[in-house]
mmCIF file of N, CA and C in Angstrom:
data_model
loop_
_atom_site.group_PDB
_atom_site.id
_atom_site.type_symbol
_atom_site.label_atom_id
_atom_site.label_comp_id
_atom_site.label_asym_id
_atom_site.label_seq_id
_atom_site.Cartn_x
_atom_site.Cartn_y
_atom_site.Cartn_z
ATOM 1 N N MET A 1 -14.784 23.692 30.578
ATOM 2 C CA MET A 1 -14.480 22.337 30.197
ATOM 3 C C MET A 1 -13.098 22.000 30.723
ATOM 4 N N ASP A 2 -12.994 20.889 31.403
ATOM 5 C CA ASP A 2 -11.706 20.446 31.909
ATOM 6 C C ASP A 2 -10.918 19.794 30.788
ATOM 7 N N GLY A 3 -9.595 19.787 30.952
ATOM 8 C CA GLY A 3 -8.740 19.123 29.968
ATOM 9 C C GLY A 3 -7.706 20.075 29.416
ATOM 10 N N SER A 4 -6.763 19.495 28.717
ATOM 11 C CA SER A 4 -5.665 20.281 28.164
ATOM 12 C C SER A 4 -5.980 20.730 26.739
ATOM 13 N N ALA A 5 -5.179 21.668 26.259
ATOM 14 C CA ALA A 5 -5.329 22.137 24.881
ATOM 15 C C ALA A 5 -5.077 20.987 23.902
ATOM 16 N N GLU A 6 -4.168 20.090 24.248
ATOM 17 C CA GLU A 6 -3.874 18.941 23.385
ATOM 18 C C GLU A 6 -5.081 18.012 23.274
ATOM 19 N N GLU A 7 -5.786 17.807 24.393
ATOM 20 C CA GLU A 7 -6.986 16.970 24.357
ATOM 21 C C GLU A 7 -8.066 17.616 23.489
ATOM 22 N N ALA A 8 -8.240 18.903 23.635
ATOM 23 C CA ALA A 8 -9.235 19.615 22.830
ATOM 24 C C ALA A 8 -8.873 19.533 21.348
ATOM 25 N N GLU A 9 -7.606 19.667 21.029
ATOM 26 C CA GLU A 9 -7.146 19.591 19.641
ATOM 27 C C GLU A 9 -7.402 18.195 19.061
ATOM 28 N N ARG A 10 -7.213 17.166 19.870
ATOM 29 C CA ARG A 10 -7.465 15.798 19.418
ATOM 30 C C ARG A 10 -8.958 15.578 19.174
ATOM 31 N N LEU A 11 -9.788 16.102 20.060
ATOM 32 C CA LEU A 11 -11.231 15.943 19.910
ATOM 33 C C LEU A 11 -11.791 16.793 18.778
ATOM 34 N N TRP A 12 -11.291 18.009 18.651
ATOM 35 C CA TRP A 12 -11.806 18.952 17.660
ATOM 36 C C TRP A 12 -10.651 19.557 16.867
ATOM 37 N N PRO A 13 -10.138 18.830 15.885
ATOM 38 C CA PRO A 13 -9.024 19.374 15.104
ATOM 39 C C PRO A 13 -9.458 20.606 14.327
ATOM 40 N N PRO A 14 -8.522 21.534 14.081
ATOM 41 C CA PRO A 14 -8.874 22.727 13.304
ATOM 42 C C PRO A 14 -9.336 22.332 11.901
ATOM 43 N N GLU A 15 -10.256 23.079 11.367
ATOM 44 C CA GLU A 15 -10.737 22.817 10.020
ATOM 45 C C GLU A 15 -9.705 23.313 9.014
ATOM 46 N N GLY A 16 -9.863 22.905 7.771
ATOM 47 C CA GLY A 16 -8.920 23.280 6.721
ATOM 48 C C GLY A 16 -9.032 24.739 6.331
ATOM 49 N N PRO A 17 -8.032 25.254 5.611
ATOM 50 C CA PRO A 17 -8.029 26.672 5.226
ATOM 51 C C PRO A 17 -9.190 27.053 4.324
ATOM 52 N N GLU A 18 -9.720 26.100 3.545
ATOM 53 C CA GLU A 18 -10.855 26.409 2.682
ATOM 54 C C GLU A 18 -12.092 26.771 3.478
ATOM 55 N N GLU A 19 -12.121 26.429 4.751
ATOM 56 C CA GLU A 19 -13.281 26.714 5.585
ATOM 57 C C GLU A 19 -13.139 28.050 6.319
ATOM 58 N N ARG A 20 -12.307 28.905 5.819
ATOM 59 C CA ARG A 20 -12.131 30.233 6.399
ATOM 60 C C ARG A 20 -12.815 31.313 5.551
ATOM 61 N N ASP A 21 -13.464 30.938 4.472
ATOM 62 C CA ASP A 21 -14.138 31.884 3.587
ATOM 63 C C ASP A 21 -15.472 32.278 4.209
ATOM 64 N N PRO A 22 -15.615 33.546 4.700
ATOM 65 C CA PRO A 22 -16.859 33.946 5.364
ATOM 66 C C PRO A 22 -18.077 33.926 4.439
ATOM 67 N N GLY A 23 -17.862 33.946 3.134
ATOM 68 C CA GLY A 23 -18.984 33.849 2.209
ATOM 69 C C GLY A 23 -19.578 32.453 2.188
ATOM 70 N N LEU A 24 -18.749 31.449 2.444
ATOM 71 C CA LEU A 24 -19.206 30.063 2.449
ATOM 72 C C LEU A 24 -19.408 29.526 3.862
ATOM 73 N N PHE A 25 -18.673 30.064 4.810
ATOM 74 C CA PHE A 25 -18.698 29.589 6.191
ATOM 75 C C PHE A 25 -18.965 30.778 7.105
ATOM 76 N N PRO A 26 -20.219 30.945 7.543
ATOM 77 C CA PRO A 26 -20.597 32.145 8.294
ATOM 78 C C PRO A 26 -20.021 32.244 9.707
ATOM 79 N N TRP A 27 -19.441 31.163 10.226
ATOM 80 C CA TRP A 27 -18.859 31.193 11.562
ATOM 81 C C TRP A 27 -17.415 30.722 11.504
ATOM 82 N N PRO A 28 -16.594 31.179 12.434
ATOM 83 C CA PRO A 28 -15.227 30.650 12.489
ATOM 84 C C PRO A 28 -15.248 29.225 13.037
ATOM 85 N N PHE A 29 -14.141 28.551 12.926
ATOM 86 C CA PHE A 29 -14.005 27.197 13.446
ATOM 87 C C PHE A 29 -13.032 27.190 14.608
ATOM 88 N N HIS A 30 -13.200 26.214 15.477
ATOM 89 C CA HIS A 30 -12.251 25.993 16.566
ATOM 90 C C HIS A 30 -10.862 25.871 15.957
ATOM 91 N N PRO A 31 -9.826 26.484 16.476
ATOM 92 C CA PRO A 31 -9.699 27.005 17.828
ATOM 93 C C PRO A 31 -9.987 28.504 17.971
ATOM 94 N N GLU A 32 -10.512 29.164 16.937
ATOM 95 C CA GLU A 32 -10.848 30.577 17.090
ATOM 96 C C GLU A 32 -11.931 30.726 18.151
ATOM 97 N N GLU A 33 -11.894 31.846 18.857
ATOM 98 C CA GLU A 33 -12.882 32.081 19.920
ATOM 99 C C GLU A 33 -14.292 32.017 19.348
ATOM 100 N N GLY A 34 -15.146 31.226 20.001
ATOM 101 C CA GLY A 34 -16.513 31.055 19.532
ATOM 102 C C GLY A 34 -16.618 30.188 18.295
ATOM 103 N N GLY A 35 -15.511 29.556 17.898
ATOM 104 C CA GLY A 35 -15.490 28.750 16.685
ATOM 105 C C GLY A 35 -16.278 27.455 16.812
ATOM 106 N N LEU A 36 -16.801 26.999 15.703
ATOM 107 C CA LEU A 36 -17.600 25.782 15.666
ATOM 108 C C LEU A 36 -16.778 24.567 16.085
ATOM 109 N N LEU A 37 -17.423 23.694 16.852
ATOM 110 C CA LEU A 37 -16.814 22.443 17.315
ATOM 111 C C LEU A 37 -17.560 21.288 16.664
ATOM 112 N N LEU A 38 -16.886 20.552 15.797
ATOM 113 C CA LEU A 38 -17.498 19.428 15.111
ATOM 114 C C LEU A 38 -17.807 18.310 16.096
ATOM 115 N N TRP A 39 -19.044 17.789 16.071
ATOM 116 C CA TRP A 39 -19.381 16.666 16.944
ATOM 117 C C TRP A 39 -19.967 15.488 16.192
ATOM 118 N N GLY A 40 -20.208 15.619 14.911
ATOM 119 C CA GLY A 40 -20.729 14.473 14.196
ATOM 120 C C GLY A 40 -21.003 14.743 12.739
ATOM 121 N N SER A 41 -21.392 13.683 12.048
ATOM 122 C CA SER A 41 -21.775 13.765 10.643
ATOM 123 C C SER A 41 -22.773 12.645 10.379
ATOM 124 N N ASP A 42 -23.398 12.696 9.207
ATOM 125 C CA ASP A 42 -24.349 11.635 8.871
ATOM 126 C C ASP A 42 -24.056 11.077 7.493
ATOM 127 N N GLU A 43 -24.793 10.050 7.130
ATOM 128 C CA GLU A 43 -24.557 9.363 5.871
ATOM 129 C C GLU A 43 -24.928 10.200 4.654
ATOM 130 N N GLN A 44 -25.628 11.322 4.840
ATOM 131 C CA GLN A 44 -25.949 12.209 3.728
ATOM 132 C C GLN A 44 -24.904 13.307 3.526
ATOM 133 N N GLY A 45 -23.865 13.314 4.332
ATOM 134 C CA GLY A 45 -22.791 14.291 4.176
ATOM 135 C C GLY A 45 -22.955 15.549 5.001
ATOM 136 N N SER A 46 -23.968 15.609 5.862
ATOM 137 C CA SER A 46 -24.131 16.784 6.727
ATOM 138 C C SER A 46 -23.159 16.703 7.896
ATOM 139 N N SER A 47 -22.686 17.863 8.321
ATOM 140 C CA SER A 47 -21.791 17.964 9.477
ATOM 141 C C SER A 47 -22.513 18.697 10.590
ATOM 142 N N TYR A 48 -22.288 18.263 11.824
ATOM 143 C CA TYR A 48 -22.978 18.805 12.995
ATOM 144 C C TYR A 48 -21.963 19.440 13.928
ATOM 145 N N TYR A 49 -22.286 20.648 14.398
ATOM 146 C CA TYR A 49 -21.365 21.421 15.221
ATOM 147 C C TYR A 49 -22.064 21.984 16.448
ATOM 148 N N PHE A 50 -21.268 22.267 17.465
ATOM 149 C CA PHE A 50 -21.683 23.140 18.552
ATOM 150 C C PHE A 50 -21.117 24.515 18.234
ATOM 151 N N ARG A 51 -21.897 25.565 18.520
ATOM 152 C CA ARG A 51 -21.409 26.946 18.419
ATOM 153 C C ARG A 51 -21.414 27.502 19.834
ATOM 154 N N PRO A 52 -20.222 27.599 20.459
ATOM 155 C CA PRO A 52 -20.142 28.005 21.865
ATOM 156 C C PRO A 52 -20.349 29.504 22.050
ATOM 157 N N VAL A 53 -21.601 29.904 22.207
ATOM 158 C CA VAL A 53 -21.930 31.319 22.355
ATOM 159 C C VAL A 53 -21.933 31.772 23.809
ATOM 160 N N GLU A 54 -21.949 30.832 24.738
ATOM 161 C CA GLU A 54 -21.975 31.126 26.173
ATOM 162 C C GLU A 54 -20.977 30.216 26.879
ATOM 163 N N PRO A 55 -20.525 30.592 28.071
ATOM 164 C CA PRO A 55 -19.624 29.709 28.827
ATOM 165 C C PRO A 55 -20.267 28.372 29.201
ATOM 166 N N ASP A 56 -21.583 28.371 29.411
ATOM 167 C CA ASP A 56 -22.288 27.150 29.787
ATOM 168 C C ASP A 56 -22.601 26.324 28.536
ATOM 169 N N PRO A 57 -22.054 25.097 28.408
ATOM 170 C CA PRO A 57 -22.315 24.279 27.221
ATOM 171 C C PRO A 57 -23.797 24.001 26.968
ATOM 172 N N ASP A 58 -24.631 24.034 28.002
ATOM 173 C CA ASP A 58 -26.064 23.833 27.784
ATOM 174 C C ASP A 58 -26.699 24.980 26.996
ATOM 175 N N ALA A 59 -26.008 26.106 26.898
ATOM 176 C CA ALA A 59 -26.520 27.261 26.162
ATOM 177 C C ALA A 59 -25.923 27.368 24.756
ATOM 178 N N TRP A 60 -25.044 26.436 24.393
ATOM 179 C CA TRP A 60 -24.445 26.469 23.060
ATOM 180 C C TRP A 60 -25.504 26.200 22.002
ATOM 181 N N ARG A 61 -25.296 26.758 20.841
ATOM 182 C CA ARG A 61 -26.193 26.550 19.709
ATOM 183 C C ARG A 61 -25.779 25.281 18.957
ATOM 184 N N ILE A 62 -26.716 24.705 18.227
ATOM 185 C CA ILE A 62 -26.449 23.574 17.343
ATOM 186 C C ILE A 62 -26.455 24.129 15.920
ATOM 187 N N VAL A 63 -25.422 23.804 15.149
ATOM 188 C CA VAL A 63 -25.318 24.246 13.765
ATOM 189 C C VAL A 63 -25.118 23.003 12.898
ATOM 190 N N VAL A 64 -25.828 22.960 11.780
ATOM 191 C CA VAL A 64 -25.713 21.850 10.841
ATOM 192 C C VAL A 64 -25.343 22.427 9.481
ATOM 193 N N ARG A 65 -24.368 21.797 8.836
ATOM 194 C CA ARG A 65 -23.972 22.195 7.476
ATOM 195 C C ARG A 65 -24.253 21.032 6.534
ATOM 196 N N SER A 66 -24.979 21.308 5.440
ATOM 197 C CA SER A 66 -25.262 20.258 4.467
ATOM 198 C C SER A 66 -24.061 20.064 3.561
ATOM 199 N N GLU A 67 -24.034 18.942 2.889
ATOM 200 C CA GLU A 67 -22.967 18.648 1.944
ATOM 201 C C GLU A 67 -22.910 19.694 0.832
ATOM 202 N N CYS A 68 -24.059 20.307 0.530
ATOM 203 C CA CYS A 68 -24.140 21.300 -0.540
ATOM 204 C C CYS A 68 -23.940 22.732 -0.061
ATOM 205 N N GLY A 69 -23.582 22.913 1.211
ATOM 206 C CA GLY A 69 -23.283 24.239 1.715
ATOM 207 C C GLY A 69 -24.429 24.960 2.396
ATOM 208 N N GLY A 70 -25.554 24.290 2.622
ATOM 209 C CA GLY A 70 -26.651 24.905 3.367
ATOM 210 C C GLY A 70 -26.339 24.890 4.851
ATOM 211 N N TRP A 71 -26.867 25.882 5.577
ATOM 212 C CA TRP A 71 -26.632 25.992 7.015
ATOM 213 C C TRP A 71 -27.950 26.035 7.758
ATOM 214 N N PHE A 72 -27.944 25.505 8.973
ATOM 215 C CA PHE A 72 -29.109 25.532 9.847
ATOM 216 C C PHE A 72 -28.592 25.725 11.272
ATOM 217 N N GLU A 73 -29.219 26.613 12.021
ATOM 218 C CA GLU A 73 -28.831 26.856 13.414
ATOM 219 C C GLU A 73 -30.073 26.808 14.287
ATOM 220 N N THR A 74 -29.943 26.230 15.476
ATOM 221 C CA THR A 74 -31.055 26.160 16.404
ATOM 222 C C THR A 74 -30.535 26.205 17.837
ATOM 223 N N ALA A 75 -31.421 26.509 18.760
ATOM 224 C CA ALA A 75 -31.079 26.551 20.183
ATOM 225 C C ALA A 75 -31.443 25.224 20.826
ATOM 226 N N GLY A 76 -31.027 25.071 22.066
ATOM 227 C CA GLY A 76 -31.357 23.877 22.823
ATOM 228 C C GLY A 76 -30.149 22.984 23.000
ATOM 229 N N THR A 77 -30.282 22.075 23.920
ATOM 230 C CA THR A 77 -29.184 21.160 24.209
ATOM 231 C C THR A 77 -29.069 20.112 23.101
ATOM 232 N N PHE A 78 -27.972 19.384 23.135
ATOM 233 C CA PHE A 78 -27.747 18.287 22.194
ATOM 234 C C PHE A 78 -28.913 17.302 22.253
ATOM 235 N N SER A 79 -29.288 16.894 23.461
ATOM 236 C CA SER A 79 -30.380 15.928 23.625
ATOM 237 C C SER A 79 -31.689 16.465 23.060
ATOM 238 N N GLU A 80 -31.983 17.727 23.309
ATOM 239 C CA GLU A 80 -33.218 18.318 22.784
ATOM 240 C C GLU A 80 -33.208 18.327 21.257
ATOM 241 N N PHE A 81 -32.061 18.635 20.678
ATOM 242 C CA PHE A 81 -31.947 18.646 19.220
ATOM 243 C C PHE A 81 -32.218 17.257 18.644
ATOM 244 N N ILE A 82 -31.623 16.231 19.231
ATOM 245 C CA ILE A 82 -31.828 14.864 18.743
ATOM 246 C C ILE A 82 -33.299 14.471 18.851
ATOM 247 N N VAL A 83 -33.925 14.793 19.970
ATOM 248 C CA VAL A 83 -35.344 14.469 20.140
ATOM 249 C C VAL A 83 -36.180 15.201 19.094
ATOM 250 N N ARG A 84 -35.883 16.468 18.844
ATOM 251 C CA ARG A 84 -36.634 17.219 17.830
ATOM 252 C C ARG A 84 -36.435 16.605 16.440
ATOM 253 N N CYS A 85 -35.246 16.110 16.151
ATOM 254 C CA CYS A 85 -35.028 15.446 14.863
ATOM 255 C C CYS A 85 -35.877 14.187 14.759
ATOM 256 N N PHE A 86 -35.913 13.392 15.835
ATOM 257 C CA PHE A 86 -36.740 12.187 15.827
ATOM 258 C C PHE A 86 -38.215 12.535 15.691
ATOM 259 N N ASP A 87 -38.624 13.629 16.322
ATOM 260 C CA ASP A 87 -40.029 14.057 16.248
ATOM 261 C C ASP A 87 -40.332 14.841 14.972
ATOM 262 N N ARG A 88 -39.296 15.088 14.163
ATOM 263 C CA ARG A 88 -39.396 15.800 12.892
ATOM 264 C C ARG A 88 -39.936 17.224 13.047
ATOM 265 N N ILE A 89 -39.443 17.917 14.076
ATOM 266 C CA ILE A 89 -39.759 19.337 14.274
ATOM 267 C C ILE A 89 -38.449 20.084 14.477
ATOM 268 N N ASP A 90 -38.414 21.340 14.075
ATOM 269 C CA ASP A 90 -37.226 22.198 14.228
ATOM 270 C C ASP A 90 -35.975 21.443 13.802
ATOM 271 N N ARG A 91 -35.970 21.007 12.558
ATOM 272 C CA ARG A 91 -34.834 20.263 12.029
ATOM 273 C C ARG A 91 -34.410 20.882 10.715
ATOM 274 N N PRO A 92 -33.164 20.676 10.316
ATOM 275 C CA PRO A 92 -32.689 21.276 9.069
ATOM 276 C C PRO A 92 -33.557 20.864 7.875
ATOM 277 N N PRO A 93 -33.935 21.815 7.034
ATOM 278 C CA PRO A 93 -34.808 21.497 5.898
ATOM 279 C C PRO A 93 -34.128 20.628 4.849
ATOM 280 N N PHE A 94 -32.808 20.581 4.842
ATOM 281 C CA PHE A 94 -32.094 19.807 3.833
ATOM 282 C C PHE A 94 -31.853 18.351 4.254
ATOM 283 N N ILE A 95 -32.245 17.994 5.464
ATOM 284 C CA ILE A 95 -32.086 16.603 5.904
ATOM 285 C C ILE A 95 -33.222 15.771 5.323
ATOM 286 N N ALA A 96 -32.891 14.580 4.864
ATOM 287 C CA ALA A 96 -33.883 13.689 4.265
ATOM 288 C C ALA A 96 -35.077 13.502 5.200
ATOM 289 N N ARG A 97 -36.257 13.471 4.630
ATOM 290 C CA ARG A 97 -37.487 13.332 5.428
ATOM 291 C C ARG A 97 -37.501 12.049 6.249
ATOM 292 N N ASP A 98 -36.853 11.009 5.753
ATOM 293 C CA ASP A 98 -36.882 9.734 6.465
ATOM 294 C C ASP A 98 -35.712 9.569 7.443
ATOM 295 N N TRP A 99 -34.949 10.636 7.656
ATOM 296 C CA TRP A 99 -33.862 10.579 8.634
ATOM 297 C C TRP A 99 -34.347 11.128 9.960
ATOM 298 N N PRO A 100 -34.062 10.574 11.073
ATOM 299 C CA PRO A 100 -33.427 9.268 11.209
ATOM 300 C C PRO A 100 -34.424 8.162 10.919
ATOM 301 N N GLY A 101 -33.932 7.066 10.422
ATOM 302 C CA GLY A 101 -34.791 5.938 10.071
ATOM 303 C C GLY A 101 -35.315 5.220 11.308
ATOM 304 N N THR A 102 -35.831 4.053 11.084
ATOM 305 C CA THR A 102 -36.411 3.287 12.187
ATOM 306 C C THR A 102 -35.362 2.600 13.051
ATOM 307 N N ALA A 103 -34.136 2.514 12.585
ATOM 308 C CA ALA A 103 -33.068 1.856 13.361
ATOM 309 C C ALA A 103 -31.799 2.717 13.360
ATOM 310 N N PRO A 104 -31.865 3.939 13.944
ATOM 311 C CA PRO A 104 -30.668 4.790 13.941
ATOM 312 C C PRO A 104 -29.560 4.165 14.774
ATOM 313 N N SER A 105 -28.327 4.517 14.435
ATOM 314 C CA SER A 105 -27.166 4.018 15.179
ATOM 315 C C SER A 105 -26.122 5.113 15.263
ATOM 316 N N HIS A 106 -25.135 4.893 16.064
ATOM 317 C CA HIS A 106 -24.021 5.832 16.166
ATOM 318 C C HIS A 106 -22.729 5.038 16.103
ATOM 319 N N HIS A 107 -21.673 5.716 15.747
ATOM 320 C CA HIS A 107 -20.349 5.105 15.681
ATOM 321 C C HIS A 107 -19.415 5.951 16.524
ATOM 322 N N GLN A 108 -18.680 5.308 17.398
ATOM 323 C CA GLN A 108 -17.737 6.035 18.230
ATOM 324 C C GLN A 108 -16.635 6.597 17.369
ATOM 325 N N ALA A 109 -16.240 7.836 17.662
ATOM 326 C CA ALA A 109 -15.175 8.490 16.906
ATOM 327 C C ALA A 109 -13.865 7.725 17.092
ATOM 328 N N ASP A 110 -13.048 7.760 16.055
ATOM 329 C CA ASP A 110 -11.737 7.114 16.099
ATOM 330 C C ASP A 110 -10.821 7.947 16.992
ATOM 331 N N PRO A 111 -10.378 7.435 18.144
ATOM 332 C CA PRO A 111 -9.544 8.221 19.041
ATOM 333 C C PRO A 111 -8.162 8.524 18.473
ATOM 334 N N GLY A 112 -7.742 7.807 17.453
ATOM 335 C CA GLY A 112 -6.434 8.064 16.857
ATOM 336 C C GLY A 112 -6.453 9.154 15.821
ATOM 337 N N ARG A 113 -7.605 9.721 15.578
ATOM 338 C CA ARG A 113 -7.765 10.767 14.557
ATOM 339 C C ARG A 113 -7.115 12.040 14.937
#
């Protein structure tokens, strides 16, 4: 991935110290090597991450954490994961059955974050 460490830090800020408990968080977070990279969240409180297990981003895993602490991991690209969610296959069991709805949307991340 091209870019500086400062750009990466702006895009993926380190998680808080409470997220270092291996009993609650089975993977480390960025900037630790192989640490989870947050890429989104939903209205139900789930957080979505990439788990960089290979140098090629197309081989990274998708990890989802529920608001209640449940975890789900799957293979495939970001696009494949989204399509599987729309098709309601290979999706986290804790996600609402009606998600995504008939009119899904996205919100651009705040660049000042």
